[in-house]
Amino acid sequence: MPIATLTIELAIEHAQSLKDRRQVVRSLKDKLRQGFNISVAELDDVALWNRATLGIAAIHSSRDYLDGQLHEVEDAVNRLAVGLGASILDAQIEIID
């Protein structure tokens, strides 16, 4: 059964503190979990207040479904991030059989 992962690096330019960073990351994680049947976690440490890395995972019997779903998630992150004052620096999808 295939497992798909999406790693997204975010720039949070307005973040002046760890609290600002956490607010953006928490909001993104909550909205993604509500809108999609996926797991979301923050992957990196909190050394930089204006950067964050999210790891997203999904499992399904169809590889094509997973690819389409994670592209939809990436589009949603892009839309949500703009509203939260963040932007995507890099996104990578990997599907493991």
PDB file of N, CA and C in Angstrom:
ATOM      1  N   MET A   1       0.847  -1.175   0.000  1.00  0.00           N
ATOM      2  CA  MET A   1       0.000   0.000   0.000  1.00  0.00           C
ATOM      3  C   MET A   1       0.897   1.244   0.000  1.00  0.00           C
ATOM      4  N   PRO A   2       0.694   2.143  -0.947  1.00  0.00           N
ATOM      5  CA  PRO A   2       1.548   3.340  -1.045  1.00  0.00           C
ATOM      6  C   PRO A   2       1.335   4.332   0.102  1.00  0.00           C
ATOM      7  N   ILE A   3       2.420   4.970   0.472  1.00  0.00           N
ATOM      8  CA  ILE A   3       2.410   6.044   1.460  1.00  0.00           C
ATOM      9  C   ILE A   3       2.999   7.271   0.775  1.00  0.00           C
ATOM     10  N   ALA A   4       2.338   8.402   0.925  1.00  0.00           N
ATOM     11  CA  ALA A   4       2.813   9.630   0.293  1.00  0.00           C
ATOM     12  C   ALA A   4       3.193  10.643   1.365  1.00  0.00           C
ATOM     13  N   THR A   5       4.272  11.355   1.106  1.00  0.00           N
ATOM     14  CA  THR A   5       4.689  12.422   2.011  1.00  0.00           C
ATOM     15  C   THR A   5       4.875  13.709   1.225  1.00  0.00           C
ATOM     16  N   LEU A   6       4.574  14.791   1.877  1.00  0.00           N
ATOM     17  CA  LEU A   6       4.767  16.127   1.320  1.00  0.00           C
ATOM     18  C   LEU A   6       5.521  16.924   2.361  1.00  0.00           C
ATOM     19  N   THR A   7       6.668  17.448   1.991  1.00  0.00           N
ATOM     20  CA  THR A   7       7.465  18.288   2.882  1.00  0.00           C
ATOM     21  C   THR A   7       7.410  19.708   2.351  1.00  0.00           C
ATOM     22  N   ILE A   8       6.992  20.626   3.210  1.00  0.00           N
ATOM     23  CA  ILE A   8       6.832  22.020   2.799  1.00  0.00           C
ATOM     24  C   ILE A   8       7.670  22.917   3.704  1.00  0.00           C
ATOM     25  N   GLU A   9       8.517  23.731   3.080  1.00  0.00           N
ATOM     26  CA  GLU A   9       9.285  24.733   3.813  1.00  0.00           C
ATOM     27  C   GLU A   9       8.595  26.078   3.644  1.00  0.00           C
ATOM     28  N   LEU A  10       8.357  26.741   4.764  1.00  0.00           N
ATOM     29  CA  LEU A  10       7.647  28.017   4.766  1.00  0.00           C
ATOM     30  C   LEU A  10       8.544  29.148   5.238  1.00  0.00           C
ATOM     31  N   ALA A  11       8.320  30.317   4.664  1.00  0.00           N
ATOM     32  CA  ALA A  11       8.923  31.558   5.157  1.00  0.00           C
ATOM     33  C   ALA A  11       7.800  32.355   5.812  1.00  0.00           C
ATOM     34  N   ILE A  12       8.033  32.775   7.037  1.00  0.00           N
ATOM     35  CA  ILE A  12       7.046  33.563   7.777  1.00  0.00           C
ATOM     36  C   ILE A  12       7.708  34.909   8.065  1.00  0.00           C
ATOM     37  N   GLU A  13       7.622  35.799   7.099  1.00  0.00           N
ATOM     38  CA  GLU A  13       8.390  37.040   7.146  1.00  0.00           C
ATOM     39  C   GLU A  13       8.014  37.969   8.293  1.00  0.00           C
ATOM     40  N   HIS A  14       6.758  37.993   8.683  1.00  0.00           N
ATOM     41  CA  HIS A  14       6.322  38.918   9.726  1.00  0.00           C
ATOM     42  C   HIS A  14       6.602  38.411  11.141  1.00  0.00           C
ATOM     43  N   ALA A  15       7.042  37.168  11.281  1.00  0.00           N
ATOM     44  CA  ALA A  15       7.255  36.592  12.610  1.00  0.00           C
ATOM     45  C   ALA A  15       8.407  37.295  13.325  1.00  0.00           C
ATOM     46  N   GLN A  16       8.088  37.863  14.464  1.00  0.00           N
ATOM     47  CA  GLN A  16       9.095  38.541  15.276  1.00  0.00           C
ATOM     48  C   GLN A  16       9.425  37.761  16.540  1.00  0.00           C
ATOM     49  N   SER A  17       8.690  36.667  16.755  1.00  0.00           N
ATOM     50  CA  SER A  17       8.910  35.861  17.947  1.00  0.00           C
ATOM     51  C   SER A  17       8.468  34.429  17.675  1.00  0.00           C
ATOM     52  N   LEU A  18       8.803  33.584  18.622  1.00  0.00           N
ATOM     53  CA  LEU A  18       8.377  32.193  18.530  1.00  0.00           C
ATOM     54  C   LEU A  18       6.851  32.089  18.571  1.00  0.00           C
ATOM     55  N   LYS A  19       6.218  32.971  19.314  1.00  0.00           N
ATOM     56  CA  LYS A  19       4.754  32.986  19.407  1.00  0.00           C
ATOM     57  C   LYS A  19       4.123  33.266  18.043  1.00  0.00           C
ATOM     58  N   ASP A  20       4.666  34.224  17.293  1.00  0.00           N
ATOM     59  CA  ASP A  20       4.156  34.529  15.945  1.00  0.00           C
ATOM     60  C   ASP A  20       4.287  33.311  15.037  1.00  0.00           C
ATOM     61  N   ARG A  21       5.423  32.663  15.109  1.00  0.00           N
ATOM     62  CA  ARG A  21       5.689  31.483  14.280  1.00  0.00           C
ATOM     63  C   ARG A  21       4.715  30.370  14.622  1.00  0.00           C
ATOM     64  N   ARG A  22       4.546  30.087  15.920  1.00  0.00           N
ATOM     65  CA  ARG A  22       3.655  29.021  16.358  1.00  0.00           C
ATOM     66  C   ARG A  22       2.217  29.266  15.929  1.00  0.00           C
ATOM     67  N   GLN A  23       1.799  30.524  15.946  1.00  0.00           N
ATOM     68  CA  GLN A  23       0.433  30.854  15.567  1.00  0.00           C
ATOM     69  C   GLN A  23       0.176  30.484  14.103  1.00  0.00           C
ATOM     70  N   VAL A  24       1.107  30.803  13.231  1.00  0.00           N
ATOM     71  CA  VAL A  24       0.961  30.484  11.812  1.00  0.00           C
ATOM     72  C   VAL A  24       0.981  28.971  11.598  1.00  0.00           C
ATOM     73  N   VAL A  25       1.952  28.294  12.205  1.00  0.00           N
ATOM     74  CA  VAL A  25       2.089  26.848  12.026  1.00  0.00           C
ATOM     75  C   VAL A  25       0.869  26.116  12.577  1.00  0.00           C
ATOM     76  N   ARG A  26       0.407  26.483  13.750  1.00  0.00           N
ATOM     77  CA  ARG A  26      -0.752  25.823  14.353  1.00  0.00           C
ATOM     78  C   ARG A  26      -1.995  26.018  13.490  1.00  0.00           C
ATOM     79  N   SER A  27      -2.182  27.228  12.990  1.00  0.00           N
ATOM     80  CA  SER A  27      -3.341  27.499  12.144  1.00  0.00           C
ATOM     81  C   SER A  27      -3.304  26.656  10.872  1.00  0.00           C
ATOM     82  N   LEU A  28      -2.151  26.585  10.226  1.00  0.00           N
ATOM     83  CA  LEU A  28      -2.016  25.764   9.012  1.00  0.00           C
ATOM     84  C   LEU A  28      -2.297  24.292   9.315  1.00  0.00           C
ATOM     85  N   LYS A  29      -1.691  23.770  10.368  1.00  0.00           N
ATOM     86  CA  LYS A  29      -1.891  22.362  10.722  1.00  0.00           C
ATOM     87  C   LYS A  29      -3.356  22.060  10.984  1.00  0.00           C
ATOM     88  N   ASP A  30      -4.024  22.900  11.747  1.00  0.00           N
ATOM     89  CA  ASP A  30      -5.434  22.669  12.075  1.00  0.00           C
ATOM     90  C   ASP A  30      -6.318  22.704  10.830  1.00  0.00           C
ATOM     91  N   LYS A  31      -6.106  23.680   9.966  1.00  0.00           N
ATOM     92  CA  LYS A  31      -6.926  23.797   8.760  1.00  0.00           C
ATOM     93  C   LYS A  31      -6.693  22.632   7.803  1.00  0.00           C
ATOM     94  N   LEU A  32      -5.463  22.172   7.682  1.00  0.00           N
ATOM     95  CA  LEU A  32      -5.177  21.042   6.799  1.00  0.00           C
ATOM     96  C   LEU A  32      -5.793  19.748   7.328  1.00  0.00           C
ATOM     97  N   ARG A  33      -5.717  19.539   8.631  1.00  0.00           N
ATOM     98  CA  ARG A  33      -6.306  18.338   9.222  1.00  0.00           C
ATOM     99  C   ARG A  33      -7.819  18.321   9.044  1.00  0.00           C
ATOM    100  N   GLN A  34      -8.443  19.484   9.152  1.00  0.00           N
ATOM    101  CA  GLN A  34      -9.900  19.566   8.998  1.00  0.00           C
ATOM    102  C   GLN A  34     -10.326  19.346   7.556  1.00  0.00           C
ATOM    103  N   GLY A  35      -9.540  19.845   6.611  1.00  0.00           N
ATOM    104  CA  GLY A  35      -9.944  19.795   5.216  1.00  0.00           C
ATOM    105  C   GLY A  35      -9.573  18.524   4.477  1.00  0.00           C
ATOM    106  N   PHE A  36      -8.576  17.805   4.980  1.00  0.00           N
ATOM    107  CA  PHE A  36      -8.085  16.606   4.299  1.00  0.00           C
ATOM    108  C   PHE A  36      -7.899  15.491   5.319  1.00  0.00           C
ATOM    109  N   ASN A  37      -7.923  14.275   4.868  1.00  0.00           N
ATOM    110  CA  ASN A  37      -7.689  13.123   5.736  1.00  0.00           C
ATOM    111  C   ASN A  37      -6.194  12.809   5.723  1.00  0.00           C
ATOM    112  N   ILE A  38      -5.407  13.657   6.414  1.00  0.00           N
ATOM    113  CA  ILE A  38      -3.954  13.546   6.388  1.00  0.00           C
ATOM    114  C   ILE A  38      -3.383  13.748   7.791  1.00  0.00           C
ATOM    115  N   SER A  39      -2.127  13.385   7.944  1.00  0.00           N
ATOM    116  CA  SER A  39      -1.387  13.668   9.177  1.00  0.00           C
ATOM    117  C   SER A  39      -0.437  14.820   8.894  1.00  0.00           C
ATOM    118  N   VAL A  40      -0.337  15.743   9.848  1.00  0.00           N
ATOM    119  CA  VAL A  40       0.511  16.924   9.676  1.00  0.00           C
ATOM    120  C   VAL A  40       1.358  17.090  10.930  1.00  0.00           C
ATOM    121  N   ALA A  41       2.643  17.354  10.746  1.00  0.00           N
ATOM    122  CA  ALA A  41       3.541  17.593  11.876  1.00  0.00           C
ATOM    123  C   ALA A  41       4.581  18.632  11.489  1.00  0.00           C
ATOM    124  N   GLU A  42       5.051  19.348  12.493  1.00  0.00           N
ATOM    125  CA  GLU A  42       6.155  20.279  12.283  1.00  0.00           C
ATOM    126  C   GLU A  42       7.439  19.476  12.399  1.00  0.00           C
ATOM    127  N   LEU A  43       8.344  19.637  11.434  1.00  0.00           N
ATOM    128  CA  LEU A  43       9.520  18.781  11.371  1.00  0.00           C
ATOM    129  C   LEU A  43      10.797  19.384  11.926  1.00  0.00           C
ATOM    130  N   ASP A  44      10.961  20.670  11.839  1.00  0.00           N
ATOM    131  CA  ASP A  44      12.238  21.241  12.223  1.00  0.00           C
ATOM    132  C   ASP A  44      12.200  21.811  13.634  1.00  0.00           C
ATOM    133  N   ASP A  45      13.364  22.220  14.098  1.00  0.00           N
ATOM    134  CA  ASP A  45      13.417  22.852  15.410  1.00  0.00           C
ATOM    135  C   ASP A  45      12.957  24.306  15.305  1.00  0.00           C
ATOM    136  N   VAL A  46      12.901  24.969  16.407  1.00  0.00           N
ATOM    137  CA  VAL A  46      12.369  26.330  16.432  1.00  0.00           C
ATOM    138  C   VAL A  46      13.483  27.369  16.538  1.00  0.00           C
ATOM    139  N   ALA A  47      14.635  27.069  15.981  1.00  0.00           N
ATOM    140  CA  ALA A  47      15.765  27.990  16.062  1.00  0.00           C
ATOM    141  C   ALA A  47      15.508  29.266  15.260  1.00  0.00           C
ATOM    142  N   LEU A  48      14.835  29.154  14.125  1.00  0.00           N
ATOM    143  CA  LEU A  48      14.534  30.324  13.308  1.00  0.00           C
ATOM    144  C   LEU A  48      13.064  30.671  13.425  1.00  0.00           C
ATOM    145  N   TRP A  49      12.766  31.879  13.814  1.00  0.00           N
ATOM    146  CA  TRP A  49      11.379  32.293  13.994  1.00  0.00           C
ATOM    147  C   TRP A  49      10.653  32.518  12.675  1.00  0.00           C
ATOM    148  N   ASN A  50      11.386  32.792  11.616  1.00  0.00           N
ATOM    149  CA  ASN A  50      10.727  33.122  10.359  1.00  0.00           C
ATOM    150  C   ASN A  50      10.762  31.972   9.345  1.00  0.00           C
ATOM    151  N   ARG A  51      11.056  30.777   9.794  1.00  0.00           N
ATOM    152  CA  ARG A  51      11.062  29.593   8.925  1.00  0.00           C
ATOM    153  C   ARG A  51      10.374  28.442   9.641  1.00  0.00           C
ATOM    154  N   ALA A  52       9.712  27.580   8.862  1.00  0.00           N
ATOM    155  CA  ALA A  52       9.081  26.384   9.422  1.00  0.00           C
ATOM    156  C   ALA A  52       9.033  25.311   8.343  1.00  0.00           C
ATOM    157  N   THR A  53       9.086  24.065   8.761  1.00  0.00           N
ATOM    158  CA  THR A  53       8.962  22.935   7.849  1.00  0.00           C
ATOM    159  C   THR A  53       7.828  22.046   8.344  1.00  0.00           C
ATOM    160  N   LEU A  54       6.887  21.769   7.441  1.00  0.00           N
ATOM    161  CA  LEU A  54       5.768  20.893   7.753  1.00  0.00           C
ATOM    162  C   LEU A  54       5.930  19.578   7.005  1.00  0.00           C
ATOM    163  N   GLY A  55       5.632  18.496   7.686  1.00  0.00           N
ATOM    164  CA  GLY A  55       5.606  17.182   7.069  1.00  0.00           C
ATOM    165  C   GLY A  55       4.169  16.686   7.031  1.00  0.00           C
ATOM    166  N   ILE A  56       3.742  16.247   5.874  1.00  0.00           N
ATOM    167  CA  ILE A  56       2.371  15.793   5.671  1.00  0.00           C
ATOM    168  C   ILE A  56       2.426  14.376   5.120  1.00  0.00           C
ATOM    169  N   ALA A  57       1.606  13.489   5.679  1.00  0.00           N
ATOM    170  CA  ALA A  57       1.609  12.093   5.235  1.00  0.00           C
ATOM    171  C   ALA A  57       0.181  11.616   4.998  1.00  0.00           C
ATOM    172  N   ALA A  58       0.049  10.742   3.999  1.00  0.00           N
ATOM    173  CA  ALA A  58      -1.246  10.138   3.682  1.00  0.00           C
ATOM    174  C   ALA A  58      -0.996   8.720   3.177  1.00  0.00           C
ATOM    175  N   ILE A  59      -1.992   7.873   3.364  1.00  0.00           N
ATOM    176  CA  ILE A  59      -1.899   6.492   2.893  1.00  0.00           C
ATOM    177  C   ILE A  59      -3.203   6.149   2.176  1.00  0.00           C
ATOM    178  N   HIS A  60      -3.077   5.409   1.079  1.00  0.00           N
ATOM    179  CA  HIS A  60      -4.249   5.016   0.290  1.00  0.00           C
ATOM    180  C   HIS A  60      -3.831   3.865  -0.611  1.00  0.00           C
ATOM    181  N   SER A  61      -4.781   3.130  -1.094  1.00  0.00           N
ATOM    182  CA  SER A  61      -4.458   1.997  -1.968  1.00  0.00           C
ATOM    183  C   SER A  61      -4.067   2.435  -3.378  1.00  0.00           C
ATOM    184  N   SER A  62      -4.442   3.660  -3.764  1.00  0.00           N
ATOM    185  CA  SER A  62      -4.154   4.148  -5.113  1.00  0.00           C
ATOM    186  C   SER A  62      -3.053   5.201  -5.112  1.00  0.00           C
ATOM    187  N   ARG A  63      -2.032   4.935  -5.861  1.00  0.00           N
ATOM    188  CA  ARG A  63      -0.912   5.874  -5.998  1.00  0.00           C
ATOM    189  C   ARG A  63      -1.375   7.173  -6.679  1.00  0.00           C
ATOM    190  N   ASP A  64      -2.229   7.060  -7.685  1.00  0.00           N
ATOM    191  CA  ASP A  64      -2.731   8.239  -8.388  1.00  0.00           C
ATOM    192  C   ASP A  64      -3.568   9.124  -7.472  1.00  0.00           C
ATOM    193  N   TYR A  65      -4.368   8.495  -6.627  1.00  0.00           N
ATOM    194  CA  TYR A  65      -5.180   9.259  -5.673  1.00  0.00           C
ATOM    195  C   TYR A  65      -4.278  10.058  -4.731  1.00  0.00           C
ATOM    196  N   LEU A  66      -3.232   9.412  -4.219  1.00  0.00           N
ATOM    197  CA  LEU A  66      -2.316  10.089  -3.306  1.00  0.00           C
ATOM    198  C   LEU A  66      -1.618  11.261  -3.973  1.00  0.00           C
ATOM    199  N   ASP A  67      -1.193  11.072  -5.203  1.00  0.00           N
ATOM    200  CA  ASP A  67      -0.530  12.149  -5.932  1.00  0.00           C
ATOM    201  C   ASP A  67      -1.468  13.343  -6.097  1.00  0.00           C
ATOM    202  N   GLY A  68      -2.691  13.070  -6.504  1.00  0.00           N
ATOM    203  CA  GLY A  68      -3.667  14.141  -6.666  1.00  0.00           C
ATOM    204  C   GLY A  68      -4.005  14.818  -5.344  1.00  0.00           C
ATOM    205  N   GLN A  69      -4.154  14.022  -4.293  1.00  0.00           N
ATOM    206  CA  GLN A  69      -4.493  14.581  -2.987  1.00  0.00           C
ATOM    207  C   GLN A  69      -3.386  15.504  -2.480  1.00  0.00           C
ATOM    208  N   LEU A  70      -2.144  15.087  -2.590  1.00  0.00           N
ATOM    209  CA  LEU A  70      -1.054  15.919  -2.074  1.00  0.00           C
ATOM    210  C   LEU A  70      -0.834  17.171  -2.924  1.00  0.00           C
ATOM    211  N   HIS A  71      -1.159  17.109  -4.199  1.00  0.00           N
ATOM    212  CA  HIS A  71      -1.111  18.337  -5.001  1.00  0.00           C
ATOM    213  C   HIS A  71      -2.215  19.299  -4.553  1.00  0.00           C
ATOM    214  N   GLU A  72      -3.383  18.763  -4.203  1.00  0.00           N
ATOM    215  CA  GLU A  72      -4.459  19.604  -3.669  1.00  0.00           C
ATOM    216  C   GLU A  72      -4.051  20.209  -2.319  1.00  0.00           C
ATOM    217  N   VAL A  73      -3.390  19.417  -1.489  1.00  0.00           N
ATOM    218  CA  VAL A  73      -2.923  19.911  -0.193  1.00  0.00           C
ATOM    219  C   VAL A  73      -1.899  21.030  -0.397  1.00  0.00           C
ATOM    220  N   GLU A  74      -0.990  20.839  -1.336  1.00  0.00           N
ATOM    221  CA  GLU A  74       0.010  21.870  -1.620  1.00  0.00           C
ATOM    222  C   GLU A  74      -0.656  23.173  -2.070  1.00  0.00           C
ATOM    223  N   ASP A  75      -1.656  23.065  -2.939  1.00  0.00           N
ATOM    224  CA  ASP A  75      -2.398  24.254  -3.375  1.00  0.00           C
ATOM    225  C   ASP A  75      -3.101  24.927  -2.195  1.00  0.00           C
ATOM    226  N   ALA A  76      -3.679  24.113  -1.305  1.00  0.00           N
ATOM    227  CA  ALA A  76      -4.366  24.660  -0.130  1.00  0.00           C
ATOM    228  C   ALA A  76      -3.379  25.358   0.795  1.00  0.00           C
ATOM    229  N   VAL A  77      -2.210  24.771   0.991  1.00  0.00           N
ATOM    230  CA  VAL A  77      -1.183  25.409   1.834  1.00  0.00           C
ATOM    231  C   VAL A  77      -0.785  26.746   1.234  1.00  0.00           C
ATOM    232  N   ASN A  78      -0.641  26.781  -0.066  1.00  0.00           N
ATOM    233  CA  ASN A  78      -0.273  28.030  -0.740  1.00  0.00           C
ATOM    234  C   ASN A  78      -1.316  29.109  -0.481  1.00  0.00           C
ATOM    235  N   ARG A  79      -2.591  28.772  -0.628  1.00  0.00           N
ATOM    236  CA  ARG A  79      -3.674  29.738  -0.378  1.00  0.00           C
ATOM    237  C   ARG A  79      -3.722  30.163   1.087  1.00  0.00           C
ATOM    238  N   LEU A  80      -3.661  29.195   1.977  1.00  0.00           N
ATOM    239  CA  LEU A  80      -3.745  29.490   3.408  1.00  0.00           C
ATOM    240  C   LEU A  80      -2.543  30.296   3.891  1.00  0.00           C
ATOM    241  N   ALA A  81      -1.374  29.956   3.390  1.00  0.00           N
ATOM    242  CA  ALA A  81      -0.155  30.638   3.819  1.00  0.00           C
ATOM    243  C   ALA A  81      -0.200  32.119   3.471  1.00  0.00           C
ATOM    244  N   VAL A  82      -0.703  32.445   2.299  1.00  0.00           N
ATOM    245  CA  VAL A  82      -0.795  33.853   1.896  1.00  0.00           C
ATOM    246  C   VAL A  82      -1.666  34.624   2.878  1.00  0.00           C
ATOM    247  N   GLY A  83      -2.774  34.033   3.283  1.00  0.00           N
ATOM    248  CA  GLY A  83      -3.663  34.674   4.240  1.00  0.00           C
ATOM    249  C   GLY A  83      -3.054  34.833   5.622  1.00  0.00           C
ATOM    250  N   LEU A  84      -2.067  33.991   5.943  1.00  0.00           N
ATOM    251  CA  LEU A  84      -1.415  34.041   7.251  1.00  0.00           C
ATOM    252  C   LEU A  84      -0.098  34.812   7.214  1.00  0.00           C
ATOM    253  N   GLY A  85       0.236  35.381   6.066  1.00  0.00           N
ATOM    254  CA  GLY A  85       1.479  36.143   5.958  1.00  0.00           C
ATOM    255  C   GLY A  85       2.715  35.284   5.767  1.00  0.00           C
ATOM    256  N   ALA A  86       2.544  34.115   5.180  1.00  0.00           N
ATOM    257  CA  ALA A  86       3.663  33.205   4.935  1.00  0.00           C
ATOM    258  C   ALA A  86       3.721  32.876   3.442  1.00  0.00           C
ATOM    259  N   SER A  87       4.811  32.243   3.049  1.00  0.00           N
ATOM    260  CA  SER A  87       4.941  31.805   1.661  1.00  0.00           C
ATOM    261  C   SER A  87       5.709  30.490   1.624  1.00  0.00           C
ATOM    262  N   ILE A  88       5.456  29.695   0.580  1.00  0.00           N
ATOM    263  CA  ILE A  88       6.136  28.425   0.401  1.00  0.00           C
ATOM    264  C   ILE A  88       7.481  28.664  -0.268  1.00  0.00           C
ATOM    265  N   LEU A  89       8.536  28.188   0.362  1.00  0.00           N
ATOM    266  CA  LEU A  89       9.866  28.252  -0.234  1.00  0.00           C
ATOM    267  C   LEU A  89      10.164  27.011  -1.081  1.00  0.00           C
ATOM    268  N   ASP A  90       9.711  25.856  -0.594  1.00  0.00           N
ATOM    269  CA  ASP A  90       9.989  24.605  -1.283  1.00  0.00           C
ATOM    270  C   ASP A  90       8.927  23.577  -0.896  1.00  0.00           C
ATOM    271  N   ALA A  91       8.582  22.712  -1.825  1.00  0.00           N
ATOM    272  CA  ALA A  91       7.639  21.627  -1.563  1.00  0.00           C
ATOM    273  C   ALA A  91       8.094  20.397  -2.335  1.00  0.00           C
ATOM    274  N   GLN A  92       8.101  19.251  -1.634  1.00  0.00           N
ATOM    275  CA  GLN A  92       8.522  18.010  -2.265  1.00  0.00           C
ATOM    276  C   GLN A  92       7.528  16.904  -1.934  1.00  0.00           C
ATOM    277  N   ILE A  93       7.068  16.225  -2.978  1.00  0.00           N
ATOM    278  CA  ILE A  93       6.165  15.087  -2.802  1.00  0.00           C
ATOM    279  C   ILE A  93       6.974  13.811  -3.073  1.00  0.00           C
ATOM    280  N   GLU A  94       6.782  12.823  -2.192  1.00  0.00           N
ATOM    281  CA  GLU A  94       7.430  11.529  -2.377  1.00  0.00           C
ATOM    282  C   GLU A  94       6.396  10.445  -2.102  1.00  0.00           C
ATOM    283  N   ILE A  95       6.320   9.486  -3.006  1.00  0.00           N
ATOM    284  CA  ILE A  95       5.394   8.357  -2.832  1.00  0.00           C
ATOM    285  C   ILE A  95       6.212   7.083  -2.731  1.00  0.00           C
ATOM    286  N   ILE A  96       5.987   6.353  -1.651  1.00  0.00           N
ATOM    287  CA  ILE A  96       6.719   5.128  -1.364  1.00  0.00           C
ATOM    288  C   ILE A  96       5.748   3.957  -1.483  1.00  0.00           C
ATOM    289  N   ASP A  97       6.133   2.962  -2.280  1.00  0.00           N
ATOM    290  CA  ASP A  97       5.266   1.777  -2.444  1.00  0.00           C
ATOM    291  C   ASP A  97       5.477   0.776  -1.341  1.00  0.00           C
TER     292      ASP A  97
END
